[in-house]
CSV table of C-alpha atoms and ligand atoms in Angstrom, one decimal:
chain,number,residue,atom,x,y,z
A,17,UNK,CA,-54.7,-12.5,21.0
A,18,UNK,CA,-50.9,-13.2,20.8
A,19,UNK,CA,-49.7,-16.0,23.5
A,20,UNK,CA,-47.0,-13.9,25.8
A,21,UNK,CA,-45.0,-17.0,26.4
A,22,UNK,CA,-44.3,-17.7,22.8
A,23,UNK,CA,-41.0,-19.2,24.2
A,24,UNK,CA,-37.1,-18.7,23.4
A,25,UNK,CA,-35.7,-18.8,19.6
A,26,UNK,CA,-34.4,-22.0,20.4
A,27,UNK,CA,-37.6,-24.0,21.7
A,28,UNK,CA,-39.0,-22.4,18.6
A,29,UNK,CA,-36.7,-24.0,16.6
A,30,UNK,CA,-37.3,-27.4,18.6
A,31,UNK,CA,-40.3,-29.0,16.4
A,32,UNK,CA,-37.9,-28.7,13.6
A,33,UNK,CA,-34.4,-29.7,14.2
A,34,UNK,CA,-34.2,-33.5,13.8
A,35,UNK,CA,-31.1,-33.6,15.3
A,36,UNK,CA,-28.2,-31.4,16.5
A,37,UNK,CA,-24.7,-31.9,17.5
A,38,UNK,CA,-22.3,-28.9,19.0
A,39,UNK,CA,-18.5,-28.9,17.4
A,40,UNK,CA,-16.2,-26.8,19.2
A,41,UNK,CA,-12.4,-26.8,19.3
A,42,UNK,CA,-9.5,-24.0,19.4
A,43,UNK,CA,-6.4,-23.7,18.1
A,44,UNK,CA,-3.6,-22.2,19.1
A,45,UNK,CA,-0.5,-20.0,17.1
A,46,UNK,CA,2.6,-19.5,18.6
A,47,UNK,CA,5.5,-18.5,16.2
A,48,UNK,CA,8.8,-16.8,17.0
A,49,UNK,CA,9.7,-12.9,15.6
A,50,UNK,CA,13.5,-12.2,15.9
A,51,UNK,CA,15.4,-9.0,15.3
A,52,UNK,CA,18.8,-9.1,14.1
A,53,UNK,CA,21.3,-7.9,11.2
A,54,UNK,CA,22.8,-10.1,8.8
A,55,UNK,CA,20.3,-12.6,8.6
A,56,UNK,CA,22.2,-14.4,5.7
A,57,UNK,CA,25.1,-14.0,7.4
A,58,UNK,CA,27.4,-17.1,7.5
A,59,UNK,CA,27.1,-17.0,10.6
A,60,UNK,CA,23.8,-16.2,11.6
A,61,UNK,CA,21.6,-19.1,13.0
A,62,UNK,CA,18.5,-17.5,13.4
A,63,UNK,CA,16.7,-18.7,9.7
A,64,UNK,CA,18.9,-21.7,10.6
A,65,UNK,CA,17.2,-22.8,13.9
A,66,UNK,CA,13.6,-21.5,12.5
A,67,UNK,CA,13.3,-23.9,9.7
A,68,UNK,CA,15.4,-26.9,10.6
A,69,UNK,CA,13.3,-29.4,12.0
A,70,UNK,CA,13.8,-30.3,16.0
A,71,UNK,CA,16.0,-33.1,16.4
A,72,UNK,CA,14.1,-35.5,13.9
A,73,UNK,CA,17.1,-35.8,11.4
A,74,UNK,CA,15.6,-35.6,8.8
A,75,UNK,CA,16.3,-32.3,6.5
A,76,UNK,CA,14.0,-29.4,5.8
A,77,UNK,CA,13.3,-29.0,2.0
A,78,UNK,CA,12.8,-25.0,1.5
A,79,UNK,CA,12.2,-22.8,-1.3
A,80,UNK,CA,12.8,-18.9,-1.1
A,81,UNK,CA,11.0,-16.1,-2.7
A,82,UNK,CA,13.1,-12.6,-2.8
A,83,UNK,CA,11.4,-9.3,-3.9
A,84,UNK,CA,12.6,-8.1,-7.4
A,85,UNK,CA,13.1,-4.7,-5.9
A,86,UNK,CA,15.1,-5.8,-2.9
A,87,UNK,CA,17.3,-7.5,-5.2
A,88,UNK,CA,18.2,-4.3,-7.3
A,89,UNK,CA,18.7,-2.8,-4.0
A,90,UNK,CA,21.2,-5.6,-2.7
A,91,UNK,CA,23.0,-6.8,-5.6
A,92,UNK,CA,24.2,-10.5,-4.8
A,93,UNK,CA,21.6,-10.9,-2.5
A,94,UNK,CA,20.5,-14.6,-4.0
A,95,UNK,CA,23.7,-15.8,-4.1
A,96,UNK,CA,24.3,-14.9,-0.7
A,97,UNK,CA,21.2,-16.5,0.3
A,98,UNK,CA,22.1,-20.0,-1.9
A,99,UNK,CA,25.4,-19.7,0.1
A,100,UNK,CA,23.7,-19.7,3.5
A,101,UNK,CA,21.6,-23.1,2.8
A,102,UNK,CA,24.4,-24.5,1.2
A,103,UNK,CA,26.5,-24.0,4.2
A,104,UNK,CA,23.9,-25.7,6.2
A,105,UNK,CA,23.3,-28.7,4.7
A,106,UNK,CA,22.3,-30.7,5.1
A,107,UNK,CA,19.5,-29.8,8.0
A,108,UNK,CA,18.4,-27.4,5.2
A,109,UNK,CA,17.8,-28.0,1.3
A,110,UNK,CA,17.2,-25.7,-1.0
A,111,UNK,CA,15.2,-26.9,-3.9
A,112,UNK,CA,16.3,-24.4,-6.0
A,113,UNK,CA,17.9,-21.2,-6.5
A,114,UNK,CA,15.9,-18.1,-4.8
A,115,UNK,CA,13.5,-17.0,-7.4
A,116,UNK,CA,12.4,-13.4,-7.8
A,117,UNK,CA,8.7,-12.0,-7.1
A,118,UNK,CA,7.9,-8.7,-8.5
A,119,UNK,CA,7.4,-6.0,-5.6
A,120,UNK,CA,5.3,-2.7,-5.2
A,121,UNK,CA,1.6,-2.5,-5.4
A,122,UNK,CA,1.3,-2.6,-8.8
A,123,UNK,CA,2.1,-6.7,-8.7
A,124,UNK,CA,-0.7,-7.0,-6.0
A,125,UNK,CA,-2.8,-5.7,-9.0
A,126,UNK,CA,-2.9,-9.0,-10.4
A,127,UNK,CA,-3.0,-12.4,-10.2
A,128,UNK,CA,0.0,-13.4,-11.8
A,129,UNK,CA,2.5,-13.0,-9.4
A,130,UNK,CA,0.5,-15.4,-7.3
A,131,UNK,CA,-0.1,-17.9,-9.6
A,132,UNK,CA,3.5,-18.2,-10.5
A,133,UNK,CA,4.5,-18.7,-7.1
A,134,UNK,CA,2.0,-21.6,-6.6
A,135,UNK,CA,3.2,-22.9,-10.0
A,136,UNK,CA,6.7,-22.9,-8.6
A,137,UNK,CA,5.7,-24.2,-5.8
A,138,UNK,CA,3.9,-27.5,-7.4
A,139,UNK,CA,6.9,-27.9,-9.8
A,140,UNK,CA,9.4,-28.2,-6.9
A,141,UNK,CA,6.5,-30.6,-4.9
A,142,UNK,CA,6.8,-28.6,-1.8
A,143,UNK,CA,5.0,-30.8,0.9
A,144,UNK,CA,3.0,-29.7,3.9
A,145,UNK,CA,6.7,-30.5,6.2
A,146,UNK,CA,8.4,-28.3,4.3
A,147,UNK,CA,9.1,-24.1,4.2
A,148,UNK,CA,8.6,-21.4,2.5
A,149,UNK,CA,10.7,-18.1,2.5
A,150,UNK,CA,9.3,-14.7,1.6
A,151,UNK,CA,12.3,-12.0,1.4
A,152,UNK,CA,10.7,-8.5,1.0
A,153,UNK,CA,8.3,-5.5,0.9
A,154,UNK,CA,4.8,-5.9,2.2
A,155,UNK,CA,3.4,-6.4,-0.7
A,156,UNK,CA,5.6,-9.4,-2.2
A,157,UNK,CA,4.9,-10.4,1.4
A,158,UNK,CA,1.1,-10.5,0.9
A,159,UNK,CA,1.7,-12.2,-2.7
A,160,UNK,CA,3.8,-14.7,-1.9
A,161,UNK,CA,1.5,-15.4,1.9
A,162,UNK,CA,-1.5,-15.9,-0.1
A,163,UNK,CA,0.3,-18.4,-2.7
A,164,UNK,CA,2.0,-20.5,0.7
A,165,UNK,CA,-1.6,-20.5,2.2
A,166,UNK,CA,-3.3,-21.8,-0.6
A,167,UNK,CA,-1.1,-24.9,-1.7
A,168,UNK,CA,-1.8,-28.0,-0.1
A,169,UNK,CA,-4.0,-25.6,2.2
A,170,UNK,CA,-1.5,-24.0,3.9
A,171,UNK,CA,2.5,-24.2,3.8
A,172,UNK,CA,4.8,-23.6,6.3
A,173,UNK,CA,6.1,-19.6,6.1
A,174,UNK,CA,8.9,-18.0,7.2
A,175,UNK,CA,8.5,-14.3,6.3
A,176,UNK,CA,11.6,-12.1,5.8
A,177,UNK,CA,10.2,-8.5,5.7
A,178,UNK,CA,12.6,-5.4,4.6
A,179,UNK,CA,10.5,-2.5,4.2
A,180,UNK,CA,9.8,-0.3,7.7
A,181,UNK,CA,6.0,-1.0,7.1
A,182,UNK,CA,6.5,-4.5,6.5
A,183,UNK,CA,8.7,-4.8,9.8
A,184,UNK,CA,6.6,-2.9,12.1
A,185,UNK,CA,3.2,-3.8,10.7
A,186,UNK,CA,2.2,-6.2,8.2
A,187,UNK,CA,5.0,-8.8,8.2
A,188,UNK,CA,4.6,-9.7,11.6
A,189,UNK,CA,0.3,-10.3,11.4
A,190,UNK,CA,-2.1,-13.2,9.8
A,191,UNK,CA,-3.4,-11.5,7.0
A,192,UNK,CA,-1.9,-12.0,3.1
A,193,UNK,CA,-4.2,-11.1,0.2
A,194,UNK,CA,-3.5,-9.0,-3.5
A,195,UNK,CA,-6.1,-6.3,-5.0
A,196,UNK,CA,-9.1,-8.1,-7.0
A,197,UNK,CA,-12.4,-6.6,-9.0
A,198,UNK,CA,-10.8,-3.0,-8.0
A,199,UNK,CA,-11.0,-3.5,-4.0
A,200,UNK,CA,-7.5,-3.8,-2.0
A,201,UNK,CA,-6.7,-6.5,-0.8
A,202,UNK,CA,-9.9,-8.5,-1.5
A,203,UNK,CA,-8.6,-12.1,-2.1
A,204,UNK,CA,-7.1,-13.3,0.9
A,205,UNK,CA,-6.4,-15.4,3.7
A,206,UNK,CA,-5.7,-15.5,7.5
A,207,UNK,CA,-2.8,-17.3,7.8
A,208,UNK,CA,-0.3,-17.3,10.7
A,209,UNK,CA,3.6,-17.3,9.7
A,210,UNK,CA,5.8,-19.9,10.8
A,211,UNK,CA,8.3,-17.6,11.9
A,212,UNK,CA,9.1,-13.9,11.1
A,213,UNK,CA,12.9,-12.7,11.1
A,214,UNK,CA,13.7,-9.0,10.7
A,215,UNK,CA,16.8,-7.5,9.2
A,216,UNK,CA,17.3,-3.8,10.1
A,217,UNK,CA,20.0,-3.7,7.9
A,218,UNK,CA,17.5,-4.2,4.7
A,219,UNK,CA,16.0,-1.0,6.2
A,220,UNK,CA,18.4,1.2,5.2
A,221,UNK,CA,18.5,1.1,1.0
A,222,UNK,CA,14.6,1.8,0.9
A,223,UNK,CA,13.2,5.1,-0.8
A,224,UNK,CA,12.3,8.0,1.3
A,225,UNK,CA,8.5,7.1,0.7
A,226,UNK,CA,9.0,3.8,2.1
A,227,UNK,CA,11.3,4.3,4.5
A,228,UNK,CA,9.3,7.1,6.4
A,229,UNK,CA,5.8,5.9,4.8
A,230,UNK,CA,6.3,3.0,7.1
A,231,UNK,CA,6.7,5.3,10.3
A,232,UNK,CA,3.4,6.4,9.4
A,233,UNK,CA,1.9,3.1,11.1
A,234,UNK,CA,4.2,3.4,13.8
A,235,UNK,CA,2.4,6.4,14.9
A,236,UNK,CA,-1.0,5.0,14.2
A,237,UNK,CA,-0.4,1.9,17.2
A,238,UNK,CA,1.0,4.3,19.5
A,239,UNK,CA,-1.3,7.2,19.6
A,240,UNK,CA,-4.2,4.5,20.1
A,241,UNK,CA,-2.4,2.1,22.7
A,242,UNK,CA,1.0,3.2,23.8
A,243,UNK,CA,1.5,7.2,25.4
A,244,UNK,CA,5.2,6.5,26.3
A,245,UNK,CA,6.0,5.3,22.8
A,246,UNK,CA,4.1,8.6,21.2
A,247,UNK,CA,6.1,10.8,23.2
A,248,UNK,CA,9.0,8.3,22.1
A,249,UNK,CA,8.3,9.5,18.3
A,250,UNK,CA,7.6,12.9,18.8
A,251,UNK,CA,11.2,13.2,20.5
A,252,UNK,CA,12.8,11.7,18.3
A,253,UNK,CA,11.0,13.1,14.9
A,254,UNK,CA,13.5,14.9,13.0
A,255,UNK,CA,16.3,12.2,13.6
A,256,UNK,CA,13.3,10.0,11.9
A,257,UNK,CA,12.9,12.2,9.6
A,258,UNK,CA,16.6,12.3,8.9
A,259,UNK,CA,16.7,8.5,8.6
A,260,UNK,CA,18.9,8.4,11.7
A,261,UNK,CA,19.2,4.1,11.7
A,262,UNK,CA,18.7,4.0,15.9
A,263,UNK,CA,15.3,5.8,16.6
A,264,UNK,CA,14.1,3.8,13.7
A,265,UNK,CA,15.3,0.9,14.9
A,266,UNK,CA,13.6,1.4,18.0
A,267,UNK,CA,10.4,2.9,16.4
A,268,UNK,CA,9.8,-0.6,14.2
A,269,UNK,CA,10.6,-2.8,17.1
A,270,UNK,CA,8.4,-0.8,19.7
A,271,UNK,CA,5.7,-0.6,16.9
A,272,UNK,CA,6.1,-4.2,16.1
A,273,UNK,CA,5.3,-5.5,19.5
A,274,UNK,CA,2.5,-3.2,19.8
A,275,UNK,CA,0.9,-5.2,16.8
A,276,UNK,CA,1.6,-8.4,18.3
A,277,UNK,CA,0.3,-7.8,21.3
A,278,UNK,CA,-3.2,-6.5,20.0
A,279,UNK,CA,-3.3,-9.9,17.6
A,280,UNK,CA,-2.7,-12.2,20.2
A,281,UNK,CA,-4.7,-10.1,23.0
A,282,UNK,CA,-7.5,-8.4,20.9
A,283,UNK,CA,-9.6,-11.4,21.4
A,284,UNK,CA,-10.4,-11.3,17.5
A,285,UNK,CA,-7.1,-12.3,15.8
A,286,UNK,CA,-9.2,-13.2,12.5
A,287,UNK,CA,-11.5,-10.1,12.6
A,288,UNK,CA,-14.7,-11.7,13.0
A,289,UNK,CA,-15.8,-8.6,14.6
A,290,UNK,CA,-16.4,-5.0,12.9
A,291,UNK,CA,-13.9,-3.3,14.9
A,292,UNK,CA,-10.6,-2.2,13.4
A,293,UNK,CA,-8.9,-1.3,15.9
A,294,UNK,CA,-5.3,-0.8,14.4
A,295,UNK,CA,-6.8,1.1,11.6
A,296,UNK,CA,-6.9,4.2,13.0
A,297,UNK,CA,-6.3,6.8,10.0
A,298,UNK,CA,-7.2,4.3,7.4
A,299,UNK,CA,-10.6,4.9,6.4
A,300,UNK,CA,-9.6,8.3,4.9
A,301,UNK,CA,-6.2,6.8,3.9
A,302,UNK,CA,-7.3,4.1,1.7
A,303,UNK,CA,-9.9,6.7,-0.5
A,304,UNK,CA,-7.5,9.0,-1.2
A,305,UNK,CA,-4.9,5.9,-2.1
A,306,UNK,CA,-7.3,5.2,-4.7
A,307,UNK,CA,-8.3,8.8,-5.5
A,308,UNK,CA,-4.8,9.3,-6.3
A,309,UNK,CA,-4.6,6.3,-8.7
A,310,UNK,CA,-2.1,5.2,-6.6
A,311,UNK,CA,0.7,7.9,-7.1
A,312,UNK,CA,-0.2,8.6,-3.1
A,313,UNK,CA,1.7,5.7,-1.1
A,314,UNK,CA,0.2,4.1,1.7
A,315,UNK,CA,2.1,5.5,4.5
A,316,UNK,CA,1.7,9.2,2.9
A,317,UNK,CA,-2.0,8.4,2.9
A,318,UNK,CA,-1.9,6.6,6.6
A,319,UNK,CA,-0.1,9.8,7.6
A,320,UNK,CA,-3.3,12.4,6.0
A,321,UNK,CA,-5.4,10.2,7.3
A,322,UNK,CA,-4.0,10.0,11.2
A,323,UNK,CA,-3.9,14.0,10.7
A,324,UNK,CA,-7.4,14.4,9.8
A,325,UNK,CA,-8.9,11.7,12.4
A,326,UNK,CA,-6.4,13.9,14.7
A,327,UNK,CA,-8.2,17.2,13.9
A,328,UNK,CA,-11.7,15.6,14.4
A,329,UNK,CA,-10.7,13.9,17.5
A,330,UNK,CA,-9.6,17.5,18.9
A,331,UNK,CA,-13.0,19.0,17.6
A,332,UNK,CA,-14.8,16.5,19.5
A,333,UNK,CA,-13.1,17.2,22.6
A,334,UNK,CA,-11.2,13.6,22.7
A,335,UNK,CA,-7.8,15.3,22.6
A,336,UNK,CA,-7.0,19.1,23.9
A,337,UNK,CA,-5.5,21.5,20.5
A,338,UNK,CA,-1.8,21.1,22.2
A,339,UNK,CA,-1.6,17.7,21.6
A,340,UNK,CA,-3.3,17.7,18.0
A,341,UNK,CA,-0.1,20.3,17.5
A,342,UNK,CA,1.9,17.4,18.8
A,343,UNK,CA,0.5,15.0,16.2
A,344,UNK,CA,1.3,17.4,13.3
A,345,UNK,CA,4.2,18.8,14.0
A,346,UNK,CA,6.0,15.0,14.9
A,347,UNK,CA,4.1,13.8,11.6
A,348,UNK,CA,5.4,16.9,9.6
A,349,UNK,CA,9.3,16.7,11.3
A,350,UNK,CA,9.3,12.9,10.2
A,351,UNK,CA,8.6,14.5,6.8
A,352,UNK,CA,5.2,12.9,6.3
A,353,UNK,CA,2.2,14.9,5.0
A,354,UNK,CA,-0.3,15.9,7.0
A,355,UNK,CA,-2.5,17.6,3.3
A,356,UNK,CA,-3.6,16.9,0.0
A,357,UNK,CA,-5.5,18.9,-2.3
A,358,UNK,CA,-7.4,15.6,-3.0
A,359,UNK,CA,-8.9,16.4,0.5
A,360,UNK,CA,-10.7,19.6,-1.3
A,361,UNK,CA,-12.3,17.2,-3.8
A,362,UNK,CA,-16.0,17.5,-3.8
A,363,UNK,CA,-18.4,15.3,-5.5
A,364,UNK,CA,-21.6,16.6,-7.0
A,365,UNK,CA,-23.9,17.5,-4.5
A,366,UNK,CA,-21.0,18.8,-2.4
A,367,UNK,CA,-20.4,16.0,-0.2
A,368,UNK,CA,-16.3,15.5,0.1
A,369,UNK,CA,-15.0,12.8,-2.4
A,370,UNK,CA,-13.1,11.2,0.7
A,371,UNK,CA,-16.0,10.7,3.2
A,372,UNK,CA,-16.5,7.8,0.8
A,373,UNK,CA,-14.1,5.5,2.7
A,374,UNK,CA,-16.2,5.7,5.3
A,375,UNK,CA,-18.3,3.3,3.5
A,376,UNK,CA,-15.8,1.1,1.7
A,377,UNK,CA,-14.5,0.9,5.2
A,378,UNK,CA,-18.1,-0.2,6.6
A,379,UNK,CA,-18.1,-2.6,3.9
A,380,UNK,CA,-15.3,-4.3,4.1
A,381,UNK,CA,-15.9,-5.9,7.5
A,382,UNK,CA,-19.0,-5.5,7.2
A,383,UNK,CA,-22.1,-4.8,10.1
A,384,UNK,CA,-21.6,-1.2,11.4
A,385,UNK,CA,-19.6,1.4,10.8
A,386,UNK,CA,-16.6,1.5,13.5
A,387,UNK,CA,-13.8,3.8,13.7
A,388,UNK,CA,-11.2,3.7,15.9
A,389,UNK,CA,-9.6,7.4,17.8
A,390,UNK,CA,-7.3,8.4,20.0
A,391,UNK,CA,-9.2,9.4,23.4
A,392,UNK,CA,-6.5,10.5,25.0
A,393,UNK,CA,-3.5,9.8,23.3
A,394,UNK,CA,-2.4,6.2,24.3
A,395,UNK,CA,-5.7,5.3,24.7
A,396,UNK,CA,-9.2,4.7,22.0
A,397,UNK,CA,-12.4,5.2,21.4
A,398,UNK,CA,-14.5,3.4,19.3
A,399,UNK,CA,-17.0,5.6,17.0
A,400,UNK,CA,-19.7,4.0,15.1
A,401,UNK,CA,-20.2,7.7,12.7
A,402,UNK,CA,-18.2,10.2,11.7
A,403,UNK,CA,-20.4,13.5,11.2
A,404,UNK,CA,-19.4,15.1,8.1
A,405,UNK,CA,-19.2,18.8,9.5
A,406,UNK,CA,-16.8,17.8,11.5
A,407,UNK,CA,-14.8,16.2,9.0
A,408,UNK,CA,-15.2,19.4,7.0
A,409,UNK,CA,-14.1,21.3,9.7
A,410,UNK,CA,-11.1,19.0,10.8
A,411,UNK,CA,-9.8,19.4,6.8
A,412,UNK,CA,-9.9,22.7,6.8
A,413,UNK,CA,-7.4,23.1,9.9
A,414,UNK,CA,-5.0,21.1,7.8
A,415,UNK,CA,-5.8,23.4,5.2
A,416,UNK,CA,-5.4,26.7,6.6
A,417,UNK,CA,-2.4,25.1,8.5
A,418,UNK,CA,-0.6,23.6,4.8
A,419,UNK,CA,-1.2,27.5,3.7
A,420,UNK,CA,-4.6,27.2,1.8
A,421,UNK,CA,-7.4,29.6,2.6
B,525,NAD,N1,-1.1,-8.2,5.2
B,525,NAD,C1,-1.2,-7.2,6.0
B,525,NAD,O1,-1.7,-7.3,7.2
B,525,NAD,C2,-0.9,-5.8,5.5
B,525,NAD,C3,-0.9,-4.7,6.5
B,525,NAD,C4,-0.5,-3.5,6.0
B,525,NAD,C5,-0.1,-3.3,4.7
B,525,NAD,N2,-0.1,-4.4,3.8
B,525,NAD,C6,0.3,-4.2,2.4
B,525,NAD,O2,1.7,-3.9,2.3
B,525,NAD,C7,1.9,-3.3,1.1
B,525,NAD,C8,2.9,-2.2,1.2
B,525,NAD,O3,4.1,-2.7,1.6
B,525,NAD,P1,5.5,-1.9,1.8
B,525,NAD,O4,5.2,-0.5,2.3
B,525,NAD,O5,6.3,-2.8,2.5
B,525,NAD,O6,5.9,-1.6,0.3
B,525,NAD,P2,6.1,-2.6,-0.9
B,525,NAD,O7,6.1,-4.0,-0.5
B,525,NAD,O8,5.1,-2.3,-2.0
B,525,NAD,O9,7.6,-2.3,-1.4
B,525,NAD,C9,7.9,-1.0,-1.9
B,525,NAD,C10,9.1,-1.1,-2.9
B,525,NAD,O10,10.3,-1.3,-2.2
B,525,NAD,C11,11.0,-2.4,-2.8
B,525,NAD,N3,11.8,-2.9,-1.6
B,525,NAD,C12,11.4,-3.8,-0.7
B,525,NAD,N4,12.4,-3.9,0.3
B,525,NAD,C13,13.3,-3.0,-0.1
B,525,NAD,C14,14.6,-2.6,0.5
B,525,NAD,N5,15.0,-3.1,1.7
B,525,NAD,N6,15.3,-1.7,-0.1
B,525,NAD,C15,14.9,-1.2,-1.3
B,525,NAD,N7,13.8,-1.5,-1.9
B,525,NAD,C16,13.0,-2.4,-1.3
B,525,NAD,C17,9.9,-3.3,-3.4
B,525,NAD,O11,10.4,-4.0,-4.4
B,525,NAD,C18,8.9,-2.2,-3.9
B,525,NAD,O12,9.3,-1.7,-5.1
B,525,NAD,C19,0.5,-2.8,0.6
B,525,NAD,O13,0.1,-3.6,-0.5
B,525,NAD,C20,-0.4,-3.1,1.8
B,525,NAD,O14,-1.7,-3.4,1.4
B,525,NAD,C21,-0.5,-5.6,4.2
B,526,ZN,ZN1,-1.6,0.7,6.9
């Protein structure tokens, strides 16, 4: 017969550990996010004050990165930026001229962009005291993150972001990484920034599908943690949707803090766990980002994706029908999509094509499956499966509602 007292997993270990000795330490990030306008303006201090270092003398050897795109956009832009070190030297010094990093997806695709960055970055012998500066989009952010946290194990990095999702969303959180092996995002690290400075004026000269994309992710923090700053977006929809610079102003600074404040008070900055909390709407959106081979952009995806976790959150009683009409007709007046006849997709066997992200989604963090929902609005739920009927059934009120049968 079995002993009942066969003892704890730990005195069962006993006869065999030899010896054992506990580490434990923390470590704690603080760095500063500042809104503004004219950050290379002469006379701006912000970037100034952020890189130079504190009263030691000594000058601050920096080297800047600028998206390709953004520099299309603002013509001049490098000079301008070479003028604004130059002007203060010598607490600042520029090791070369602002070098462009291709922008958009597609150069996450790769490696290259990376690797050229960290080979700039050995050929100017950037040390561990001195800065980085990423200018631009999300994902010249993430390229340019990954390169600065992988020399010399981790420079110093000031990001600059200029696209409405990089501002509310990504360029103010830990995580860089590019696409590898065909998964998003699948090298990367955790790396905090040094600093984060936000232009609104760089807002302005995106395309429509980045410019409201990003407003997509807006949405997503508020109808999960923030009911004053939902009804703030549904107000104001159709001035977002007419690019109107004030509500959007607003929208990316509300959403912004939002995102801060879950990093620093989530308890699980580096994702250890398997929640995803602020991916509400992704699991769906990422799928059909692939599905689409792309041509879909992330915020019109984030957007289908907050619609149809919407519609299944109101089939499961978590939000009443006048509020899922809330959801739709803000997303719709902000001239997102709420439908894509990649939704009808079906594989063989009949299962939807989409309901696949449910399980790149499990995979990526691993452990069990957890989605995040809006129960109410403002407030979340945390799922751990998402019944395929109702899916089907929350896809075909977007359908019926985008004029399909
Ligand atoms: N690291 C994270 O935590 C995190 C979070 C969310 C998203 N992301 C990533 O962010 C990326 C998307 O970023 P995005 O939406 O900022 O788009 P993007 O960086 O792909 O930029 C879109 C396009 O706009 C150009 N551009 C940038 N700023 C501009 C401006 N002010 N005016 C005109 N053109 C400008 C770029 O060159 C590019 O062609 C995705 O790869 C996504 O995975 C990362
Ligand atoms: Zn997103």
């Amino acid at each position: 017969m079995e002993s009942k007292s066969a003892g704890s997993p730990r005195d069962m270990l006993r006869p065999f550990v030899l010896g054992e000795y506990r580490q434990k330490f923390s470590v704690s990030f603080e760095y500063p996010v500042f809104f503004t306008r004219g950050v290379f303006g002469l006379s701006n201090p912000i970037l100034r004050d952020v890189l130079a270092p504190e009263a030691c003398g000594e000058s601050r050897r920096v080297q800047v990165f600028v998206d390709a795109g953004l520099s299309d956009a603002w013509p001049g832009i490098r000079e301008k930026i070479h003028a604004y070190f130059l002007q203060n030297r010598p607490a600042l010094d520029l090791v070369t001229e602002p070098e462009l990093v291709p922008g958009g997806e597609r150069a996450k695709n790769s490696r290259a962009a990376a690797e050229h960055v960290m080979e700039s970055l050995a050929e100017r012998h950037l040390c561990r005291q001195s800065c980085v500066v990423a200018v631009g989009g999300g994902s010249m952010l993430d390229i340019v993150g990954l390169a600065s946290s992988l020399v010399h194990r981790g420079l110093r990095l000031v990001r600059v972001p200029t696209t409405t999702l990089s501002q509310c969303d990504s360029g103010v959180g830990v995580k860089n990484g590019i696409d590898a092996y065909g998964m998003k995002n699948f090298a990367g690290t955790f790396a905090p920034p040094a600093a984060v400075v936000k232009d609104f004026e760089f807002l302005r000269t995106q395309d429509d599908r980045y410019f409201l994309g990003g407003l997509a992710e807006a949405f997503k923090v508020a109808m999960i943690r923030d009911r004053e700053f939902f009804d703030f977006l549904v107000a104001n929809a159709a001035r977002l949707g007419a690019r109107e610079q004030k509500p959007a102003e607003e929208a990316v600074r509300r959403a912004a803090v939002i995102h801060l404040q879950h990093i620093a008070g989530s308890g699980d900055p580096f994702e250890f766990g398997t929640a995803r909390p602020l991916d509400f709407g992704h699991w769906s959106a990422h799928r059909l980002e692939l599905m689409s081979r792309y041509e879909l952009g992330h915020g019109q995806a984030v957007s289908i994706g907050i619609a149809m976790d919407t519609c299944y959150a109101c089939e499961k009683g978590f939000i009443p029908v006048s509020e899922r009409e809330a959801v739709l007709g803000a997303l719709e007046a902000c001239r997102l999509p709420i439908w894509h006849p990649l939704l009808s997709v079906r594989a063989a066997g009949g299962r939807r094509e989409v309901l696949r992200g449910l399980e790149d989604f499990r995979e990526h963090l691993g452990g069990r499956l957890t989605v995040t929902l809006p129960r109410p609005i403002g407030s979340r739920v945390e799922v751990h499966e998402m019944d395929a009927g109702t899916v089907d059934g929350a896809i075909d009120v977007l359908m019926v509602r985008a004029g399909g049968c």
